[in-house]
């Protein structure tokens, strides 16, 4: 059974720090891995999508890496800002019962203070 | 259009009411999903529709009834809900091909009183 774990569960940092959020998954037979951002009470915003054949993706101050064989992904946030405060969710897409499923980790709650 | 639109944004209903949640996308995605998210928990998959047919039901109680009238619309009909069903209900869509990501709507905040 596919399980997704995110560490740390919560993180509070001063503005300007570089951050690393970790995600691990138990079954390496994934199609892709997606990082989302969620503000309180809101929907999910896709940040980065890494295909199973890729090693990393970058968007602005965000960089996500994928090591499929070890079942790990990291999200790197450079020069953090208060506006980055949100919950970051890692999700893996995989085949289950002949259909594509997306399963989430519990998330990392990030607070960036001025 | 690169969005998934959900209506209403907020819904308060009594335990004897019947209501429906609506989800719409015009990206040509052939897979659509309902997720339920409780406070401070990750989204949990409820239903998957593929080419307008129900392909996955994650053992969801029958008081939740999904419907896919066409490839752009997904409904979730609610009847005789319980207070513990109060949650954020998220709709998502994706291409059938495995190499594309998911697009989520902003959700419907449901409160059952």
PDB file of C-alpha atoms in Angstrom:
ATOM      1  CA  UNK A   1       0.000   0.000   0.000  1.00  0.00           C
ATOM      2  CA  UNK A   2       1.365   3.392  -0.991  1.00  0.00           C
ATOM      3  CA  UNK A   3       2.034   5.733   1.936  1.00  0.00           C
ATOM      4  CA  UNK A   4       3.384   9.264   1.804  1.00  0.00           C
ATOM      5  CA  UNK A   5       5.186  10.892   4.732  1.00  0.00           C
ATOM      6  CA  UNK A   6       6.267  14.508   5.097  1.00  0.00           C
ATOM      7  CA  UNK A   7       8.871  15.870   7.487  1.00  0.00           C
ATOM      8  CA  UNK A   8       8.816  18.200   9.340  1.00  0.00           C
ATOM      9  CA  UNK A   9       5.137  18.536  10.220  1.00  0.00           C
ATOM     10  CA  UNK A  10       5.635  22.205  11.035  1.00  0.00           C
ATOM     11  CA  UNK A  11       8.368  24.760  10.494  1.00  0.00           C
ATOM     12  CA  UNK A  12       8.781  28.350  11.696  1.00  0.00           C
ATOM     13  CA  UNK A  13      11.641  30.405  10.284  1.00  0.00           C
ATOM     14  CA  UNK A  14      12.725  34.045   9.948  1.00  0.00           C
ATOM     15  CA  UNK A  15      12.417  35.721   6.598  1.00  0.00           C
ATOM     16  CA  UNK A  16      15.292  35.140   4.210  1.00  0.00           C
ATOM     17  CA  UNK A  17      16.175  31.594   5.211  1.00  0.00           C
ATOM     18  CA  UNK A  18      16.568  28.788   2.711  1.00  0.00           C
ATOM     19  CA  UNK A  19      14.314  25.825   3.493  1.00  0.00           C
ATOM     20  CA  UNK A  20      14.112  22.132   2.718  1.00  0.00           C
ATOM     21  CA  UNK A  21      10.853  20.201   3.012  1.00  0.00           C
ATOM     22  CA  UNK A  22      11.017  16.426   2.817  1.00  0.00           C
ATOM     23  CA  UNK A  23       8.652  13.847   1.365  1.00  0.00           C
ATOM     24  CA  UNK A  24       9.003  10.069   1.266  1.00  0.00           C
ATOM     25  CA  UNK A  25       6.845   7.363  -0.284  1.00  0.00           C
ATOM     26  CA  UNK A  26       6.824   3.609   0.222  1.00  0.00           C
ATOM     27  CA  UNK A  27       6.222   2.289  -3.312  1.00  0.00           C
ATOM     28  CA  UNK A  28       8.623   3.577  -5.969  1.00  0.00           C
ATOM     29  CA  UNK A  29       6.261   2.585  -8.830  1.00  0.00           C
ATOM     30  CA  UNK A  30       4.905   6.106  -9.263  1.00  0.00           C
ATOM     31  CA  UNK A  31       3.926   8.051 -12.369  1.00  0.00           C
ATOM     32  CA  UNK A  32       4.846  11.428 -10.990  1.00  0.00           C
ATOM     33  CA  UNK A  33       5.099  13.521  -7.835  1.00  0.00           C
ATOM     34  CA  UNK A  34       3.416  16.858  -7.350  1.00  0.00           C
ATOM     35  CA  UNK A  35       3.997  19.563  -4.739  1.00  0.00           C
ATOM     36  CA  UNK A  36       1.028  21.721  -3.755  1.00  0.00           C
ATOM     37  CA  UNK A  37       0.541  24.781  -1.626  1.00  0.00           C
ATOM     38  CA  UNK A  38      -2.602  25.288   0.465  1.00  0.00           C
ATOM     39  CA  UNK A  39      -3.545  28.465   2.283  1.00  0.00           C
ATOM     40  CA  UNK A  40      -5.898  28.091   5.283  1.00  0.00           C
ATOM     41  CA  UNK A  41      -9.407  27.121   4.191  1.00  0.00           C
ATOM     42  CA  UNK A  42      -8.492  27.326   0.510  1.00  0.00           C
ATOM     43  CA  UNK A  43      -7.982  24.915  -2.357  1.00  0.00           C
ATOM     44  CA  UNK A  44      -4.708  23.446  -3.609  1.00  0.00           C
ATOM     45  CA  UNK A  45      -2.324  25.314  -5.872  1.00  0.00           C
ATOM     46  CA  UNK A  46       0.081  23.180  -7.871  1.00  0.00           C
ATOM     47  CA  UNK A  47       3.690  24.315  -7.457  1.00  0.00           C
ATOM     48  CA  UNK A  48       5.783  21.723  -9.263  1.00  0.00           C
ATOM     49  CA  UNK A  49       5.227  18.443 -11.075  1.00  0.00           C
ATOM     50  CA  UNK A  50       8.087  15.962 -11.440  1.00  0.00           C
ATOM     51  CA  UNK A  51       7.656  13.072 -13.857  1.00  0.00           C
ATOM     52  CA  UNK A  52       8.964   9.691 -12.734  1.00  0.00           C
ATOM     53  CA  UNK A  53      11.779   9.903 -15.307  1.00  0.00           C
ATOM     54  CA  UNK A  54      12.918  13.339 -14.118  1.00  0.00           C
ATOM     55  CA  UNK A  55      15.281  14.260 -11.295  1.00  0.00           C
ATOM     56  CA  UNK A  56      14.198  17.825 -10.580  1.00  0.00           C
ATOM     57  CA  UNK A  57      12.026  20.765 -11.537  1.00  0.00           C
ATOM     58  CA  UNK A  58      12.465  24.467 -10.852  1.00  0.00           C
ATOM     59  CA  UNK A  59      10.070  27.391 -10.710  1.00  0.00           C
ATOM     60  CA  UNK A  60      11.355  30.719  -9.460  1.00  0.00           C
ATOM     61  CA  UNK A  61      12.587  30.296  -5.887  1.00  0.00           C
ATOM     62  CA  UNK A  62      11.311  26.720  -5.742  1.00  0.00           C
ATOM     63  CA  UNK A  63      13.248  23.611  -6.659  1.00  0.00           C
ATOM     64  CA  UNK A  64      11.941  20.078  -6.253  1.00  0.00           C
ATOM     65  CA  UNK A  65      14.018  16.929  -6.596  1.00  0.00           C
ATOM     66  CA  UNK A  66      12.980  13.312  -6.971  1.00  0.00           C
ATOM     67  CA  UNK A  67      14.893  10.142  -6.171  1.00  0.00           C
ATOM     68  CA  UNK A  68      12.418   7.494  -7.200  1.00  0.00           C
ATOM     69  CA  UNK A  69      14.573   4.515  -6.288  1.00  0.00           C
ATOM     70  CA  UNK A  70      14.888   5.640  -2.670  1.00  0.00           C
ATOM     71  CA  UNK A  71      11.319   6.943  -2.496  1.00  0.00           C
ATOM     72  CA  UNK A  72      12.243  10.531  -1.650  1.00  0.00           C
ATOM     73  CA  UNK A  73      11.550  14.062  -2.798  1.00  0.00           C
ATOM     74  CA  UNK A  74      12.610  17.421  -1.428  1.00  0.00           C
ATOM     75  CA  UNK A  75      11.182  20.878  -1.977  1.00  0.00           C
ATOM     76  CA  UNK A  76      13.769  23.632  -1.638  1.00  0.00           C
ATOM     77  CA  UNK A  77      12.544  27.188  -1.028  1.00  0.00           C
ATOM     78  CA  UNK A  78      15.171  29.873  -1.465  1.00  0.00           C
ATOM     79  CA  UNK A  79      15.135  33.210   0.370  1.00  0.00           C
ATOM     80  CA  UNK A  80      11.827  32.566   2.144  1.00  0.00           C
ATOM     81  CA  UNK A  81       9.269  35.370   2.459  1.00  0.00           C
ATOM     82  CA  UNK A  82       6.258  35.873   4.775  1.00  0.00           C
ATOM     83  CA  UNK A  83       4.027  35.277   1.752  1.00  0.00           C
ATOM     84  CA  UNK A  84       5.390  31.723   1.592  1.00  0.00           C
ATOM     85  CA  UNK A  85       3.540  30.899   4.818  1.00  0.00           C
ATOM     86  CA  UNK A  86       1.142  28.058   4.006  1.00  0.00           C
ATOM     87  CA  UNK A  87       0.827  24.280   4.162  1.00  0.00           C
ATOM     88  CA  UNK A  88       2.899  22.415   1.584  1.00  0.00           C
ATOM     89  CA  UNK A  89       1.557  19.051   0.446  1.00  0.00           C
ATOM     90  CA  UNK A  90       3.425  16.346  -1.397  1.00  0.00           C
ATOM     91  CA  UNK A  91       1.359  13.926  -3.499  1.00  0.00           C
ATOM     92  CA  UNK A  92       2.273  10.882  -5.593  1.00  0.00           C
ATOM     93  CA  UNK A  93       0.390   9.571  -8.592  1.00  0.00           C
ATOM     94  CA  UNK A  94       0.388   5.810  -9.131  1.00  0.00           C
ATOM     95  CA  UNK A  95      -1.577   2.966 -10.672  1.00  0.00           C
ATOM     96  CA  UNK A  96      -4.061   1.213  -8.398  1.00  0.00           C
ATOM     97  CA  UNK A  97      -6.680  -1.267  -9.572  1.00  0.00           C
ATOM     98  CA  UNK A  98      -6.107  -0.165 -13.155  1.00  0.00           C
ATOM     99  CA  UNK A  99      -6.718   3.514 -12.435  1.00  0.00           C
ATOM    100  CA  UNK A 100      -4.578   6.515 -11.662  1.00  0.00           C
ATOM    101  CA  UNK A 101      -4.669   7.607  -8.009  1.00  0.00           C
ATOM    102  CA  UNK A 102      -3.193  10.626  -6.234  1.00  0.00           C
ATOM    103  CA  UNK A 103      -2.285  10.175  -2.576  1.00  0.00           C
ATOM    104  CA  UNK A 104      -1.171  12.966  -0.255  1.00  0.00           C
ATOM    105  CA  UNK A 105       1.215  13.309   2.624  1.00  0.00           C
ATOM    106  CA  UNK A 106       0.007  15.038   5.780  1.00  0.00           C
ATOM    107  CA  UNK A 107       1.764  18.274   4.821  1.00  0.00           C
ATOM    108  CA  UNK A 108       4.310  20.674   6.277  1.00  0.00           C
ATOM    109  CA  UNK A 109       2.875  23.835   7.867  1.00  0.00           C
ATOM    110  CA  UNK A 110       5.311  26.647   7.157  1.00  0.00           C
ATOM    111  CA  UNK A 111       5.370  29.994   8.945  1.00  0.00           C
ATOM    112  CA  UNK A 112       7.837  32.643   7.765  1.00  0.00           C
ATOM    113  CA  UNK A 113       8.000  35.615  10.112  1.00  0.00           C
ATOM    114  CA  UNK A 114       9.388  39.060   9.268  1.00  0.00           C
TER     115      UNK A 114
ATOM    116  CA  UNK B   1      -9.290  28.095 -19.389  1.00  0.00           C
ATOM    117  CA  UNK B   2      -6.974  26.350 -16.924  1.00  0.00           C
ATOM    118  CA  UNK B   3      -9.246  26.245 -13.897  1.00  0.00           C
ATOM    119  CA  UNK B   4     -11.513  23.925 -12.008  1.00  0.00           C
ATOM    120  CA  UNK B   5     -14.551  25.845 -10.748  1.00  0.00           C
ATOM    121  CA  UNK B   6     -16.515  24.698  -7.727  1.00  0.00           C
ATOM    122  CA  UNK B   7     -19.844  26.021  -6.489  1.00  0.00           C
ATOM    123  CA  UNK B   8     -20.979  26.953  -3.968  1.00  0.00           C
ATOM    124  CA  UNK B   9     -17.932  28.115  -2.010  1.00  0.00           C
ATOM    125  CA  UNK B  10     -19.760  27.685   1.301  1.00  0.00           C
ATOM    126  CA  UNK B  11     -22.767  25.537   2.211  1.00  0.00           C
ATOM    127  CA  UNK B  12     -24.620  25.050   5.489  1.00  0.00           C
ATOM    128  CA  UNK B  13     -27.185  22.268   5.520  1.00  0.00           C
ATOM    129  CA  UNK B  14     -29.332  20.425   8.004  1.00  0.00           C
ATOM    130  CA  UNK B  15     -29.159  16.689   8.464  1.00  0.00           C
ATOM    131  CA  UNK B  16     -32.468  16.186   6.625  1.00  0.00           C
ATOM    132  CA  UNK B  17     -31.601  18.414   3.669  1.00  0.00           C
ATOM    133  CA  UNK B  18     -30.657  17.433   0.126  1.00  0.00           C
ATOM    134  CA  UNK B  19     -28.026  19.560  -1.574  1.00  0.00           C
ATOM    135  CA  UNK B  20     -25.557  19.261  -4.430  1.00  0.00           C
ATOM    136  CA  UNK B  21     -21.997  20.390  -5.012  1.00  0.00           C
ATOM    137  CA  UNK B  22     -20.938  21.292  -8.521  1.00  0.00           C
ATOM    138  CA  UNK B  23     -17.584  21.118 -10.279  1.00  0.00           C
ATOM    139  CA  UNK B  24     -16.753  22.272 -13.808  1.00  0.00           C
ATOM    140  CA  UNK B  25     -13.641  22.233 -15.990  1.00  0.00           C
ATOM    141  CA  UNK B  26     -13.059  23.123 -19.625  1.00  0.00           C
ATOM    142  CA  UNK B  27      -9.514  21.837 -20.046  1.00  0.00           C
ATOM    143  CA  UNK B  28     -10.583  18.675 -21.862  1.00  0.00           C
ATOM    144  CA  UNK B  29      -9.536  16.531 -18.909  1.00  0.00           C
ATOM    145  CA  UNK B  30     -11.176  13.103 -19.004  1.00  0.00           C
ATOM    146  CA  UNK B  31     -10.630  12.172 -15.351  1.00  0.00           C
ATOM    147  CA  UNK B  32     -12.370  13.975 -12.502  1.00  0.00           C
ATOM    148  CA  UNK B  33     -12.140  13.436  -8.771  1.00  0.00           C
ATOM    149  CA  UNK B  34     -13.836  14.244  -5.475  1.00  0.00           C
ATOM    150  CA  UNK B  35     -11.683  14.617  -2.369  1.00  0.00           C
ATOM    151  CA  UNK B  36     -12.730  15.284   1.238  1.00  0.00           C
ATOM    152  CA  UNK B  37     -10.455  17.254   3.557  1.00  0.00           C
ATOM    153  CA  UNK B  38     -10.951  17.601   7.301  1.00  0.00           C
ATOM    154  CA  UNK B  39      -9.236  20.382   9.221  1.00  0.00           C
ATOM    155  CA  UNK B  40      -5.451  19.984   9.410  1.00  0.00           C
ATOM    156  CA  UNK B  41      -5.591  16.696   7.508  1.00  0.00           C
ATOM    157  CA  UNK B  42      -4.566  15.890   3.922  1.00  0.00           C
ATOM    158  CA  UNK B  43      -7.219  15.448   1.225  1.00  0.00           C
ATOM    159  CA  UNK B  44      -8.685  11.937   1.042  1.00  0.00           C
ATOM    160  CA  UNK B  45      -9.908  10.470  -2.229  1.00  0.00           C
ATOM    161  CA  UNK B  46     -13.653   9.743  -2.438  1.00  0.00           C
ATOM    162  CA  UNK B  47     -14.518   9.091  -6.091  1.00  0.00           C
ATOM    163  CA  UNK B  48     -12.818   8.911  -9.473  1.00  0.00           C
ATOM    164  CA  UNK B  49     -14.586   9.329 -12.804  1.00  0.00           C
ATOM    165  CA  UNK B  50     -12.825   8.310 -15.980  1.00  0.00           C
ATOM    166  CA  UNK B  51     -14.457   9.136 -19.312  1.00  0.00           C
ATOM    167  CA  UNK B  52     -17.680   9.965 -17.466  1.00  0.00           C
ATOM    168  CA  UNK B  53     -17.845   6.568 -15.776  1.00  0.00           C
ATOM    169  CA  UNK B  54     -17.342   5.912 -12.085  1.00  0.00           C
ATOM    170  CA  UNK B  55     -14.091   3.983 -11.793  1.00  0.00           C
ATOM    171  CA  UNK B  56     -13.215   4.264  -8.096  1.00  0.00           C
ATOM    172  CA  UNK B  57     -15.441   4.549  -5.032  1.00  0.00           C
ATOM    173  CA  UNK B  58     -13.288   4.573  -1.908  1.00  0.00           C
ATOM    174  CA  UNK B  59     -15.988   2.933   0.237  1.00  0.00           C
ATOM    175  CA  UNK B  60     -17.846   6.211   0.611  1.00  0.00           C
ATOM    176  CA  UNK B  61     -21.224   6.082   2.435  1.00  0.00           C
ATOM    177  CA  UNK B  62     -24.267   6.134   0.168  1.00  0.00           C
ATOM    178  CA  UNK B  63     -25.384   9.486   1.553  1.00  0.00           C
ATOM    179  CA  UNK B  64     -22.789  10.860  -0.903  1.00  0.00           C
ATOM    180  CA  UNK B  65     -23.850  10.255  -4.499  1.00  0.00           C
ATOM    181  CA  UNK B  66     -21.586  11.375  -7.370  1.00  0.00           C
ATOM    182  CA  UNK B  67     -22.752  12.126 -10.882  1.00  0.00           C
ATOM    183  CA  UNK B  68     -20.904  12.992 -14.076  1.00  0.00           C
ATOM    184  CA  UNK B  69     -23.444  14.387 -16.586  1.00  0.00           C
ATOM    185  CA  UNK B  70     -20.771  15.111 -19.204  1.00  0.00           C
ATOM    186  CA  UNK B  71     -17.020  15.358 -19.590  1.00  0.00           C
ATOM    187  CA  UNK B  72     -16.912  18.888 -18.140  1.00  0.00           C
ATOM    188  CA  UNK B  73     -19.209  18.524 -15.149  1.00  0.00           C
ATOM    189  CA  UNK B  74     -19.060  16.608 -11.910  1.00  0.00           C
ATOM    190  CA  UNK B  75     -21.688  16.759  -9.188  1.00  0.00           C
ATOM    191  CA  UNK B  76     -21.793  15.437  -5.657  1.00  0.00           C
ATOM    192  CA  UNK B  77     -25.314  14.944  -4.308  1.00  0.00           C
ATOM    193  CA  UNK B  78     -25.681  15.067  -0.540  1.00  0.00           C
ATOM    194  CA  UNK B  79     -28.520  13.601   1.501  1.00  0.00           C
ATOM    195  CA  UNK B  80     -29.012  12.858   5.201  1.00  0.00           C
ATOM    196  CA  UNK B  81     -25.503  13.929   6.122  1.00  0.00           C
ATOM    197  CA  UNK B  82     -24.071  13.855   9.617  1.00  0.00           C
ATOM    198  CA  UNK B  83     -22.211  16.637  11.448  1.00  0.00           C
ATOM    199  CA  UNK B  84     -18.974  14.663  11.050  1.00  0.00           C
ATOM    200  CA  UNK B  85     -19.335  15.067   7.273  1.00  0.00           C
ATOM    201  CA  UNK B  86     -18.512  18.754   7.696  1.00  0.00           C
ATOM    202  CA  UNK B  87     -15.321  19.347   5.716  1.00  0.00           C
ATOM    203  CA  UNK B  88     -13.775  21.008   2.690  1.00  0.00           C
ATOM    204  CA  UNK B  89     -14.800  19.127  -0.463  1.00  0.00           C
ATOM    205  CA  UNK B  90     -12.320  19.450  -3.286  1.00  0.00           C
ATOM    206  CA  UNK B  91     -12.796  18.626  -6.937  1.00  0.00           C
ATOM    207  CA  UNK B  92      -9.873  17.893  -9.243  1.00  0.00           C
ATOM    208  CA  UNK B  93      -9.291  16.940 -12.844  1.00  0.00           C
ATOM    209  CA  UNK B  94      -6.449  15.480 -14.882  1.00  0.00           C
ATOM    210  CA  UNK B  95      -5.588  14.080 -18.245  1.00  0.00           C
ATOM    211  CA  UNK B  96      -5.940  10.300 -18.455  1.00  0.00           C
ATOM    212  CA  UNK B  97      -2.342  10.020 -19.537  1.00  0.00           C
ATOM    213  CA  UNK B  98      -0.077   9.426 -16.599  1.00  0.00           C
ATOM    214  CA  UNK B  99       2.390  12.201 -17.252  1.00  0.00           C
ATOM    215  CA  UNK B 100       0.134  15.096 -16.386  1.00  0.00           C
ATOM    216  CA  UNK B 101      -0.587  16.582 -13.024  1.00  0.00           C
ATOM    217  CA  UNK B 102      -3.822  17.301 -11.256  1.00  0.00           C
ATOM    218  CA  UNK B 103      -5.664  20.624 -11.164  1.00  0.00           C
ATOM    219  CA  UNK B 104      -7.747  21.347  -8.073  1.00  0.00           C
ATOM    220  CA  UNK B 105     -10.652  23.683  -7.491  1.00  0.00           C
ATOM    221  CA  UNK B 106     -10.888  26.035  -4.535  1.00  0.00           C
ATOM    222  CA  UNK B 107     -13.316  23.743  -2.742  1.00  0.00           C
ATOM    223  CA  UNK B 108     -16.710  23.902  -1.063  1.00  0.00           C
ATOM    224  CA  UNK B 109     -16.696  24.432   2.697  1.00  0.00           C
ATOM    225  CA  UNK B 110     -19.573  22.272   3.957  1.00  0.00           C
ATOM    226  CA  UNK B 111     -21.064  22.584   7.426  1.00  0.00           C
ATOM    227  CA  UNK B 112     -23.734  20.093   8.538  1.00  0.00           C
ATOM    228  CA  UNK B 113     -25.871  21.282  11.446  1.00  0.00           C
TER     229      UNK B 113
END
